[in-house]
Coordinates of C-alpha atoms and ligand atoms in Angstrom, one line a residue:
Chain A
X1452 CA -23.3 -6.2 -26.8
X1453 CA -25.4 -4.8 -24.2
X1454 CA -25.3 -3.7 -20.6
X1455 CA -27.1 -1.9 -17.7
X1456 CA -25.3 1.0 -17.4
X1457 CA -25.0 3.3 -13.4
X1458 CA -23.5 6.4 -13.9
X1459 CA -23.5 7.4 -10.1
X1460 CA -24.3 10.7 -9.2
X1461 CA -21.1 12.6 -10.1
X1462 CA -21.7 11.9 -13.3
X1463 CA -24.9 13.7 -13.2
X1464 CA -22.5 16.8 -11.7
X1465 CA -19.1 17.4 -11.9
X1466 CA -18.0 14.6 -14.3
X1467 CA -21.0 15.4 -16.8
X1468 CA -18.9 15.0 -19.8
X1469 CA -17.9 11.8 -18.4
X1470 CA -21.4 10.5 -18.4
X1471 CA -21.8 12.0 -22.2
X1472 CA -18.6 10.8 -23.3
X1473 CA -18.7 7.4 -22.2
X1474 CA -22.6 7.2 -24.1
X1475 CA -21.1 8.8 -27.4
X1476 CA -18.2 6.3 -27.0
X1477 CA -20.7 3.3 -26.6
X1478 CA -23.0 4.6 -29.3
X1479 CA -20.0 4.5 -32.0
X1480 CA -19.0 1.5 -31.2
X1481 CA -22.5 -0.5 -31.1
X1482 CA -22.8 -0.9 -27.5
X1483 CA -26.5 -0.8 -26.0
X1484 CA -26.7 0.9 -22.3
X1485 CA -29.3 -0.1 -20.4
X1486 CA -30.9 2.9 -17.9
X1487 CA -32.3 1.9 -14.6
X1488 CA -34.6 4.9 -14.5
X1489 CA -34.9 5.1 -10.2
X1490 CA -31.4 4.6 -9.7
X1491 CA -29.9 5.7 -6.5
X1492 CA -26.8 7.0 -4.7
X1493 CA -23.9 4.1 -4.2
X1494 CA -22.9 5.5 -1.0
X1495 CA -20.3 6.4 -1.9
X1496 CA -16.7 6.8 0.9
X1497 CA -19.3 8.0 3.0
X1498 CA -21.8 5.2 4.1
X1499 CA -18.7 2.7 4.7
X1500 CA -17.8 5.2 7.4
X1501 CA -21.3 5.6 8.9
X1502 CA -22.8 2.0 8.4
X1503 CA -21.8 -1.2 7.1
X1504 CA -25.1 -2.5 6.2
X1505 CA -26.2 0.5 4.9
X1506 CA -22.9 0.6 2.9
X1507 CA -24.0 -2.6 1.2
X1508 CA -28.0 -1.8 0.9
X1509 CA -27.5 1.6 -0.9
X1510 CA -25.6 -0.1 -4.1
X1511 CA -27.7 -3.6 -3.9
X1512 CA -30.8 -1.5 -4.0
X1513 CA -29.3 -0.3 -8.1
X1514 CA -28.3 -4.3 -8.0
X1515 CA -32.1 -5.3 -7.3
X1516 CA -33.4 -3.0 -9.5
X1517 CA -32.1 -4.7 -12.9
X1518 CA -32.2 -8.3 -11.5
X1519 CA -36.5 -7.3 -11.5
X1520 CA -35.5 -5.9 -15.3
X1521 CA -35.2 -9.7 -16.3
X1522 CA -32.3 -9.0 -18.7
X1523 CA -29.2 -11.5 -19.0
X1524 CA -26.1 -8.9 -18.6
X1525 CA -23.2 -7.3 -16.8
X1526 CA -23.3 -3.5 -15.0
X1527 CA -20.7 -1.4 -16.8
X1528 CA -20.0 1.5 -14.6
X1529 CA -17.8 4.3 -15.2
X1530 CA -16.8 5.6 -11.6
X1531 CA -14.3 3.5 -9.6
X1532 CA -16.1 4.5 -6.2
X1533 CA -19.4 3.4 -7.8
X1534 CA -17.8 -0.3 -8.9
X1535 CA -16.1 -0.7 -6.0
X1536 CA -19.6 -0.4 -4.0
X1537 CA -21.5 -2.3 -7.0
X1538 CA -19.0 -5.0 -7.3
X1539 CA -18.4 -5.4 -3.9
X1540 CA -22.1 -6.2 -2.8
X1541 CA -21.8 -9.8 -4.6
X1542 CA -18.6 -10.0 -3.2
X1543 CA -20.1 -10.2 0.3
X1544 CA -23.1 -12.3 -0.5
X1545 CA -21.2 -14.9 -1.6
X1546 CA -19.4 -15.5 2.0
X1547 CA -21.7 -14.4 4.4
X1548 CA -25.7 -16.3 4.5
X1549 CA -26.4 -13.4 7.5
X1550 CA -26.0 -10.6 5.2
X1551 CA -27.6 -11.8 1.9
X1552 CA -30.8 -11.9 4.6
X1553 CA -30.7 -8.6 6.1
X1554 CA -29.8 -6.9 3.2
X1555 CA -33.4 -8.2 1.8
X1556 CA -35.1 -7.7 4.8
X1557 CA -34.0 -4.1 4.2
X1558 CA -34.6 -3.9 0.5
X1559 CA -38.4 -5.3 1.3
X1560 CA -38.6 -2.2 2.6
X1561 CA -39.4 -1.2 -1.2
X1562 CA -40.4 -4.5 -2.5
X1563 CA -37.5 -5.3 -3.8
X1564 CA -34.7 -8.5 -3.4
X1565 CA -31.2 -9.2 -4.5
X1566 CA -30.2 -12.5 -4.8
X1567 CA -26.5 -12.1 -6.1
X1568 CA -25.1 -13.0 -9.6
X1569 CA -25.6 -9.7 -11.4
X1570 CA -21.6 -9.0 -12.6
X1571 CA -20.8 -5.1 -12.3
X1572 CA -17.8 -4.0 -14.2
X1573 CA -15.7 -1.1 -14.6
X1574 CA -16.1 0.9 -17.6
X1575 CA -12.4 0.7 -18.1
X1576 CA -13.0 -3.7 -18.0
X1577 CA -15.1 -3.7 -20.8
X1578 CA -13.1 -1.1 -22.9
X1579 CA -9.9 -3.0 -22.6
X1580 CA -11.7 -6.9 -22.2
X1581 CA -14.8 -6.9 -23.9
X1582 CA -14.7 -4.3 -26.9
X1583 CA -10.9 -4.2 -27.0
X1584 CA -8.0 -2.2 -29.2
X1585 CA -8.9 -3.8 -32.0
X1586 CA -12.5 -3.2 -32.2
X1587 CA -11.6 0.5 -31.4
X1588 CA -8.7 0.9 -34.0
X1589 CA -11.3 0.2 -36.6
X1590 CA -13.5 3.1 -35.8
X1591 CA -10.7 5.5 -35.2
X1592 CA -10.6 7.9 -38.2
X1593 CA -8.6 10.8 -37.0
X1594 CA -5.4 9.4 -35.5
X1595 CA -4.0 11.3 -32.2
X1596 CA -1.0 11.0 -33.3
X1597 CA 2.1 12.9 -31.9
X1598 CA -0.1 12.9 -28.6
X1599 CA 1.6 11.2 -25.4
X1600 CA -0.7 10.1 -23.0
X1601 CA -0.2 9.0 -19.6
X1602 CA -2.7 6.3 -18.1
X1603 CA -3.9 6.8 -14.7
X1604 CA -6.0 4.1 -13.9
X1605 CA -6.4 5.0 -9.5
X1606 CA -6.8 2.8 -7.1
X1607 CA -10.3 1.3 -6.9
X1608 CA -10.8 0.8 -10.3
X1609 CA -7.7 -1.9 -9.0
X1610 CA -8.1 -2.6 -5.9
X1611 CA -9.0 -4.9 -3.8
X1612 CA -10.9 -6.7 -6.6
X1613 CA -10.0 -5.6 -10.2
X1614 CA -9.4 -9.6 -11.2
X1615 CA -8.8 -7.5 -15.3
X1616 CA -5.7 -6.1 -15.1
X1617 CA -2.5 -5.9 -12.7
X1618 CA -3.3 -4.4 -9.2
X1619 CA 0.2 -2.9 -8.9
X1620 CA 1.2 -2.2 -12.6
X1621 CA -1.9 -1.9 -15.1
X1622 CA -1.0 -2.3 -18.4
X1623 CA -4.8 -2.6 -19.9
X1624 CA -4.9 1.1 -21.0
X1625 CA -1.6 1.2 -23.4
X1626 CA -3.2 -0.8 -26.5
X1627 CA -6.2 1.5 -26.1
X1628 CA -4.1 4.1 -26.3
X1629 CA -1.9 3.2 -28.8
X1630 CA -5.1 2.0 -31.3
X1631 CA -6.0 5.7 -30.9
X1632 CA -2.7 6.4 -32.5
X1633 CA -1.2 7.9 -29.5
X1634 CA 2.0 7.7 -27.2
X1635 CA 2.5 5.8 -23.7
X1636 CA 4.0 8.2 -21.4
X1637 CA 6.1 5.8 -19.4
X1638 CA 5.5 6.0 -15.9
X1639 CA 5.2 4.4 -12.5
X1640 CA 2.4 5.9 -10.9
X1641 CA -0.3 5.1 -12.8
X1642 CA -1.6 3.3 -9.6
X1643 CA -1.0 5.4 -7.2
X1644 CA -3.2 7.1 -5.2
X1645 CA -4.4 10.5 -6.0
X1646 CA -5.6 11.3 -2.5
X1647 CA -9.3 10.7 -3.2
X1648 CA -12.0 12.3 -0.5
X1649 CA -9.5 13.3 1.6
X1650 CA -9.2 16.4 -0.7
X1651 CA -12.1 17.0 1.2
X1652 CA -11.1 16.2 4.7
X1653 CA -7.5 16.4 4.5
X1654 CA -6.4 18.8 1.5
X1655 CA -2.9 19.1 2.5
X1656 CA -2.3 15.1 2.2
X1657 CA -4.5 15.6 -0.9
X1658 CA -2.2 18.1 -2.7
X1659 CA 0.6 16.2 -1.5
X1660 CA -0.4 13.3 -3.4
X1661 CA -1.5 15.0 -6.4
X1662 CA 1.6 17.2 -6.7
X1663 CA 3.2 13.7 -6.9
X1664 CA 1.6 12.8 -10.0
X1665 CA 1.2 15.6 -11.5
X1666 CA 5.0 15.8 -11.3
X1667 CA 5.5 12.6 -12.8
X1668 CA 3.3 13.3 -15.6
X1669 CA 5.7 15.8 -17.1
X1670 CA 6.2 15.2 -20.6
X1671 CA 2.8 13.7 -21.5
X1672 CA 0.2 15.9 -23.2
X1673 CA -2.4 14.6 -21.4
X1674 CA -3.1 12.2 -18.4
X1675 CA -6.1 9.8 -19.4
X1676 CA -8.4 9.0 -16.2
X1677 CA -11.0 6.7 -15.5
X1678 CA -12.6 8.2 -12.5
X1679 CA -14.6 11.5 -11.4
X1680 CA -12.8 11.3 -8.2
X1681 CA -9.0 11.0 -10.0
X1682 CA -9.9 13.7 -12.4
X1683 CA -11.5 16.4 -10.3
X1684 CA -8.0 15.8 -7.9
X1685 CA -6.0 15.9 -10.5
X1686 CA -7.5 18.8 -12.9
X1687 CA -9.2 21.5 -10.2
X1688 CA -6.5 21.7 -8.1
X1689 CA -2.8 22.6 -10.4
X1690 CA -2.7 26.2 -9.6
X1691 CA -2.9 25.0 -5.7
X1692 CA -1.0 21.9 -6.2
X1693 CA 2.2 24.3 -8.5
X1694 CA 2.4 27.1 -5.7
X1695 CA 2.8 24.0 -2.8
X1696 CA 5.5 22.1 -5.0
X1697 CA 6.6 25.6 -6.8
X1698 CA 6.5 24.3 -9.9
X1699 CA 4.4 24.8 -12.7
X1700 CA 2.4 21.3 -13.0
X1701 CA -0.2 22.3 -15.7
X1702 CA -1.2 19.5 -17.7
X1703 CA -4.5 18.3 -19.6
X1704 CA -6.3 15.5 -18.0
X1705 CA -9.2 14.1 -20.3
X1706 CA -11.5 10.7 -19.6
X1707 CA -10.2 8.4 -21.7
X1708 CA -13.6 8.2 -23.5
X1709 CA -12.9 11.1 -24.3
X1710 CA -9.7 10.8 -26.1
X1711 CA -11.4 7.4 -27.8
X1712 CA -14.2 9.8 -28.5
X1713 CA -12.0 12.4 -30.2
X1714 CA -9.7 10.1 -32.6
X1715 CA -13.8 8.2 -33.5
X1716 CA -14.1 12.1 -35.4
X1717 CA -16.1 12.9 -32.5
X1718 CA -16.3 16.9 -32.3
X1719 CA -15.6 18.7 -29.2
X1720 CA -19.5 19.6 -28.5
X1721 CA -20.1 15.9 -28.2
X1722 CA -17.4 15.4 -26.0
X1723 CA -18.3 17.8 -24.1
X1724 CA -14.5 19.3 -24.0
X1725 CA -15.7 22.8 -23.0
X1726 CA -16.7 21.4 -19.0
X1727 CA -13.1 20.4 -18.7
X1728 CA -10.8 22.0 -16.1
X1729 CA -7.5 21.0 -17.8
X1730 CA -7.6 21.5 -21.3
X1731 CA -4.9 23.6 -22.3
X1732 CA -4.2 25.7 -25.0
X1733 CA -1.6 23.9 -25.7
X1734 CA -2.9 20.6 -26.3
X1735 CA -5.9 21.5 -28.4
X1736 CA -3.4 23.2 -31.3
X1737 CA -1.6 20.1 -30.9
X1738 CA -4.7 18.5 -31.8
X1739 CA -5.8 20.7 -34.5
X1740 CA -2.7 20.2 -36.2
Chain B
X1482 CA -27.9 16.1 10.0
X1483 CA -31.1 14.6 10.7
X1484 CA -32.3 12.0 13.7
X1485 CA -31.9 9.3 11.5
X1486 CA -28.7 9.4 10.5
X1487 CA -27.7 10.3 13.6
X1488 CA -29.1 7.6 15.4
X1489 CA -28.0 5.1 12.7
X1490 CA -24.9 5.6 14.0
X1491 CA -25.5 5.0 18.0
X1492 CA -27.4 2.2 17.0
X1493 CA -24.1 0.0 16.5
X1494 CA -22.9 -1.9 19.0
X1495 CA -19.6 -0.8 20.0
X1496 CA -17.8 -3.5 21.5
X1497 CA -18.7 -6.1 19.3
X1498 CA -17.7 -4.0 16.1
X1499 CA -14.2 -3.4 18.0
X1500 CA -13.8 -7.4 18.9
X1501 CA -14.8 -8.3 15.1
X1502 CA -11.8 -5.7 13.9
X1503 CA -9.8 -7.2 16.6
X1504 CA -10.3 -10.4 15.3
X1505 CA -9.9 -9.6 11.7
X1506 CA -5.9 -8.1 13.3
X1507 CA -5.1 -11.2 15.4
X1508 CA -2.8 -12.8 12.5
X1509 CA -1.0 -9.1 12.0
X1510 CA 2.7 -10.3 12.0
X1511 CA 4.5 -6.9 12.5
X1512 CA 6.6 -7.0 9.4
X1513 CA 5.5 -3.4 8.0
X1514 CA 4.0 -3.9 4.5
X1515 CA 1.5 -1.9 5.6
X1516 CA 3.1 0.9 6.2
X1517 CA 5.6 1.0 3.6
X1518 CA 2.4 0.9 1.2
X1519 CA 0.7 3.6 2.8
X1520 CA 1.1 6.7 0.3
X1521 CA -0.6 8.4 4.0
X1522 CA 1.8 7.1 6.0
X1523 CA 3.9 10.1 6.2
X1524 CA 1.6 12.5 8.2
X1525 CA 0.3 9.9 10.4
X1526 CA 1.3 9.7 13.9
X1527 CA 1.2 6.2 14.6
X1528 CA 1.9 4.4 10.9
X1529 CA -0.2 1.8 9.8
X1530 CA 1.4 -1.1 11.5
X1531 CA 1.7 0.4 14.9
X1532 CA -2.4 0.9 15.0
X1533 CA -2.1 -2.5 13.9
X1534 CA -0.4 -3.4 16.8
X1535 CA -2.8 -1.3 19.1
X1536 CA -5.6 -3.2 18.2
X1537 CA -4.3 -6.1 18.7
X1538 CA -3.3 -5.3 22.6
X1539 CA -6.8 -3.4 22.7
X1540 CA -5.4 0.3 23.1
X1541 CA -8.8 1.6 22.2
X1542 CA -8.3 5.4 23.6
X1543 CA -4.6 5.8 21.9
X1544 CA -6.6 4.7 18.8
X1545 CA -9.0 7.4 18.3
X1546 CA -7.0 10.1 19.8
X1547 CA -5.0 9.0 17.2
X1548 CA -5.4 10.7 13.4
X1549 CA -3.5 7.5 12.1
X1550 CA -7.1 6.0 10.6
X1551 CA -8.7 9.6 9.5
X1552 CA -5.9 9.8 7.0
X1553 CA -6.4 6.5 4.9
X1554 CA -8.0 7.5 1.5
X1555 CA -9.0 3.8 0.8
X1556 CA -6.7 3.2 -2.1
X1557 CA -6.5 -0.7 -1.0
X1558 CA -2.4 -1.1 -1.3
X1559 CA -1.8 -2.2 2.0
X1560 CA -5.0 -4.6 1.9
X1561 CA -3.4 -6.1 -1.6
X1562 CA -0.3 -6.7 -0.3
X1563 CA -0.3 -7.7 3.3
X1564 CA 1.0 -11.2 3.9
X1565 CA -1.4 -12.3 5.8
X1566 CA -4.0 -11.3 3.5
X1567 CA -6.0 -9.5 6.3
X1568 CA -9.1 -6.4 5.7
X1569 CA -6.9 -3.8 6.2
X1570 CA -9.1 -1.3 4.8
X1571 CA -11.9 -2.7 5.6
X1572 CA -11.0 -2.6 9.1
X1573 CA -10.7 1.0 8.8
X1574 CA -13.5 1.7 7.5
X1575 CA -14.9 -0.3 11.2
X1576 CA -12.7 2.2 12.9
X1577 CA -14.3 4.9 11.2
X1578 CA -17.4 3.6 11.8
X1579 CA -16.5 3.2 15.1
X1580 CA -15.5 7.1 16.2
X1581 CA -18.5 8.0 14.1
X1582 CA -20.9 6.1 17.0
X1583 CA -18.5 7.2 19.8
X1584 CA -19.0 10.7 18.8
X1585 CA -14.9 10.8 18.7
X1586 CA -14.6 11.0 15.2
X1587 CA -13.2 14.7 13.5
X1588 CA -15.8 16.7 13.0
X1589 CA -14.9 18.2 9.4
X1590 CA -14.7 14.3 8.8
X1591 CA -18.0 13.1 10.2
X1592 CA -20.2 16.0 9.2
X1593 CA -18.7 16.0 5.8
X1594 CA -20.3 11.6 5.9
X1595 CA -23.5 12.5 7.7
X1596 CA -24.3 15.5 5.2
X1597 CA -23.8 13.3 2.4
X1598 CA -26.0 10.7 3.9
X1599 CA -28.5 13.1 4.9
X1600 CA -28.7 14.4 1.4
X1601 CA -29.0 10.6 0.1
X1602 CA -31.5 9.8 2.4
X1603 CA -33.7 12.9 0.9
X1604 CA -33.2 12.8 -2.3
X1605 CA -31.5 9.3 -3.3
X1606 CA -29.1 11.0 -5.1
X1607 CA -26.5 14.1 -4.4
X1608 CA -26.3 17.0 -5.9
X1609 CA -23.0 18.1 -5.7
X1610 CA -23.3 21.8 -5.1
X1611 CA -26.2 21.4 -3.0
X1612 CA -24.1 18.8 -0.6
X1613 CA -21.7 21.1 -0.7
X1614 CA -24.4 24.1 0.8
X1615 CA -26.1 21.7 3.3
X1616 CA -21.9 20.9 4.9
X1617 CA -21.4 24.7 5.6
X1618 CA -24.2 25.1 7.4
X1619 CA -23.9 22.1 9.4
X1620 CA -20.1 23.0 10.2
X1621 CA -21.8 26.3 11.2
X1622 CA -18.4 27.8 9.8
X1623 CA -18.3 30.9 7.9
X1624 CA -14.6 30.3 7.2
X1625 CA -14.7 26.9 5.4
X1626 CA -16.4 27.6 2.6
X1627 CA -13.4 29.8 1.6
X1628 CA -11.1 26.8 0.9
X1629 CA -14.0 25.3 -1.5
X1630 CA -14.2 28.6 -3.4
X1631 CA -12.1 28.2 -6.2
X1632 CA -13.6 24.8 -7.1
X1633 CA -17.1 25.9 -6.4
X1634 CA -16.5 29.0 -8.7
X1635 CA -15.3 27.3 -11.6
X1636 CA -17.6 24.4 -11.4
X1637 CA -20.9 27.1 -11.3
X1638 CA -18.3 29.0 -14.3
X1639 CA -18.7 25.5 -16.4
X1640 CA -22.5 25.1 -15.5
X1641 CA -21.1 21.9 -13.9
X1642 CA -23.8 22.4 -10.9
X1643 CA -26.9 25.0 -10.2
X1644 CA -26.4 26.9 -7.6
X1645 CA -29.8 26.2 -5.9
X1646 CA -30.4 26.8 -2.2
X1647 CA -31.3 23.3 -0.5
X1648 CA -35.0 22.3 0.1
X1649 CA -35.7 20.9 3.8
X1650 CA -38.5 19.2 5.8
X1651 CA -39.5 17.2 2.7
X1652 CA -39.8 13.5 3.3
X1653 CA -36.7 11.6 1.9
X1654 CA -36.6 9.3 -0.7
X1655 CA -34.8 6.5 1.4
X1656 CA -36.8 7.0 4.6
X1657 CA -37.8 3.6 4.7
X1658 CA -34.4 1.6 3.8
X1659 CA -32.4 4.3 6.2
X1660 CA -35.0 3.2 8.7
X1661 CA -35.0 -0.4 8.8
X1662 CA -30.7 -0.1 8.5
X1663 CA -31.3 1.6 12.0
X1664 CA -33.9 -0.9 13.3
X1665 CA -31.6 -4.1 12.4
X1666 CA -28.5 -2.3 13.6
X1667 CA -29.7 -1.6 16.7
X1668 CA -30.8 -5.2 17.2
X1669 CA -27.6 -6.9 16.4
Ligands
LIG2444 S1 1.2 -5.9 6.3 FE1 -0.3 -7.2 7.4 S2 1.0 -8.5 8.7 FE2 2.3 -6.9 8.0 S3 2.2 -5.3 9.6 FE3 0.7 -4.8 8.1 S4 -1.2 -5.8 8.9 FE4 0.5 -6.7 9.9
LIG2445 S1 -5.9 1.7 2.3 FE1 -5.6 3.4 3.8 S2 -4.1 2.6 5.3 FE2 -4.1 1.2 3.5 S3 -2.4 1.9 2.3 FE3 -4.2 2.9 1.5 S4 -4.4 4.9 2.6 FE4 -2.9 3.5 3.7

């Protein structure tokens, strides 16, 4: 199995250990990433606010890059935002002849052309589709057990394309999680929105949103995400997010490679467990035991 | 933020993005799926549906003084579940597009995109803490950085970002795509 592989930029940042767990995770289990070594920015929320084109041109630019690579496979990509943008390039093409032509006449600018047909996938997609429980359960050699873990899947990892899993109640994470020898936390808002980059621009609808989840995680050990934009909302801001809703809502939240990563007998250095914000105390004598 | 990405914002034209959003609205039924979706909906001052409606009639002023489309955080629910199966969010995204080239748009909003986009155009990829740098000193507000403190202090804590002063009058990466963007913009 092998695919080109678009971190995004927060992975280089804030969600490092996401990038290193996610490689670790692929390493163990035989999968071959592909680096596009002059990768750029997706654009992010912010170019879809600016610029439509440009909106589409900033992730068909990574697109054009591996279609010149001459290699017959999918983008697996680990941030929702990221995908979304990816993913959503080939949607376009596909309906619209006007576009496909001045998205090239822009990419010319660096000698470069996108035809479409390049598949990008979410990280999550290929966990749960291509490599699956079983595949994992056979490398897992330190059970989690006693762990309950709540999946947060977000929303763009979902929505408006997804096509892997149920936009309005994802299931795809709970054999992953139970291969690991882990819990389902039961609960309803595991597609929810976590307030996303309006923690930026609007914090108090932000907190609001989060303080939601965070409430309804109570009783899991851990929430599992699959996004640097879910994870920093939901693990930077639980001091904030307890005074607003006056209660204390500190919990763990780990990327699920992560947790896959820990129960392969992964240690905590490759994992990278020390940049996490929400680690608790709690959690990691739970582990040890 | 620089001239480019400024003007790659005037360059749209305005009416006809408004018509195409308008047109993208015209099957809009009333029945409030939207808003009942909308996990923003609460601290908006016209809900979803009721901008829906303003569109539709062509209430452009009521829509921007409005800070109904500032507070959608894309999550896609209402865009999933609409019966009609109409853009929802991307329509928003036109509206925001939209106030951006009007020069209505929030500023915290608007300089918070054209910071980021500067910072692409540059260097083709963000750094985090130095995007961060670059969007106090275009709010010119001493205040603001205050309510990033507690992030930006644990993330320098983990060694999660360098905290490296940002390098101007360098010639960006993506000069060349962010110019031709503008170029075909302004001509359509
Ligand atoms: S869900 Fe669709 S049809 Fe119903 S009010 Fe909203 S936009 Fe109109
Ligand atoms: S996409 Fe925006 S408007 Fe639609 S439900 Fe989500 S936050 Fe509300």
């Amino acid at each position: 199995m092998k695919y080109f592989y678009y971190s995004g930029c927060s992975l280089e940042g804030t969600a490092l250990e996401y990038d290193i767990s996610t490689r670790a995770v692929m390493q163990a289990l035989g999968v071959e990433l592909i680096e596009l070594d002059d990768w750029t920015c997706c654009g992010a929320s912010a170019a879809e606010a600016v610029s439509e084109l440009l909106s589409m041109v900033l992730p068909a630019r990574n697109l054009a890059l591996a279609a010149r690579m001459d290699q017959d496979c999918d983008f697996v990509i680990p941030c929702s935002a990221c995908y979304l943008n990816l993913r959503k390039v080939d949607e376009h093409l596909d309906r619209d002849e006007g576009l496909r032509e001045k998205i090239n006449a822009v990419l010319q600018e660096e000698e470069l052309s996108y035809k479409g047909g390049i598949k990008s996938r979410h990280l999550l997609d290929v966990l749960a589709t291509d490599i699956g429980a079983e595949m994992i359960k056979a490398k897992v050699n330190r059970k989690l057990s006693g762990l309950r873990i709540a999946p947060y899947y977000g929303c763009q990892a979902l929505r408006p394309y997804g096509g892997y899993d149920d936009p309005e109640e994802p299931r795809c994470m709970e054999p992953l999680i139970e291969a690991l020898g882990a819990e389902v936390h039961p609960w309803p808002m595991g597609a929810k929105c976590c307030g996303a980059g309006l923690m930026t621009t609007k914090k108090e609808i932000a907190l609001e949103l989060t303080g939601e989840l965070l409430k309804a995680a109570k009783g899991a050990d851990c929430i599992a995400t699959v996004c640097p934009m879910c994870q920093m909302n939901l693990d930077s801001y639980q001091k904030k997010v307890s005074q607003v809703k006056g209660e204390d809502l500190r919990i763990s939240v780990l990327y699920l490679p992560q947790l896959i990563g820990m129960a392969f007998g992964l240690n905590a250095e490759a994992l990278k467990l020390d940049l996490n914000m929400a680690y608790t105390d709690s959690l990691r004598t739970k582990l040890k035991n | 933020m620089s001239e480019e990405t400024r003007e790659l914002s005037e360059g749209h034209a305005e009416e006809d993005l408004m018509a195409a959003i308008r047109e993208n609205i015209k099957a809009c039924m009333q029945c409030g799926t939207c808003t009942g979706s909308c996990g923003s909906a609460y601290a908006m001052d016209f809900t979803p549906r009721q901008m829906w409606r303003m569109v539709q009639l062509g209430m452009v002023d009521e829509i921007f003084n409005s800070r109904t489309f500032s507070l959608c955080s894309s999550c896609y629910y209402c865009t999933l579940r609409c019966p009609r199966g109409l853009p929802l969010t991307e329509s928003i995204h036109g509206l925001k597009q939209l106030a951006v080239a009007k020069g209505v748009a929030e500023k915290k909003g608007a300089r918070f995109y054209q910071t980021f986009l500067d910072t692409v155009r540059r260097y083709g990829r963000v750094r985090e803490m130095e995007l961060m740098a670059r969007y106090f000193i275009a709010m010119k507000s001493p205040v603001l950085p205050l309510s990033f403190t507690p992030l930006g202090m644990k993330l320098m804590m983990k060694g999660k970002v360098s905290p490296e002063m940002p390098q101007f009058f360098r010639p960006g990466k993506l000069d060349g795509i962010f110019r031709k963007v503008k170029e075909l913009e302004a001509r359509s």
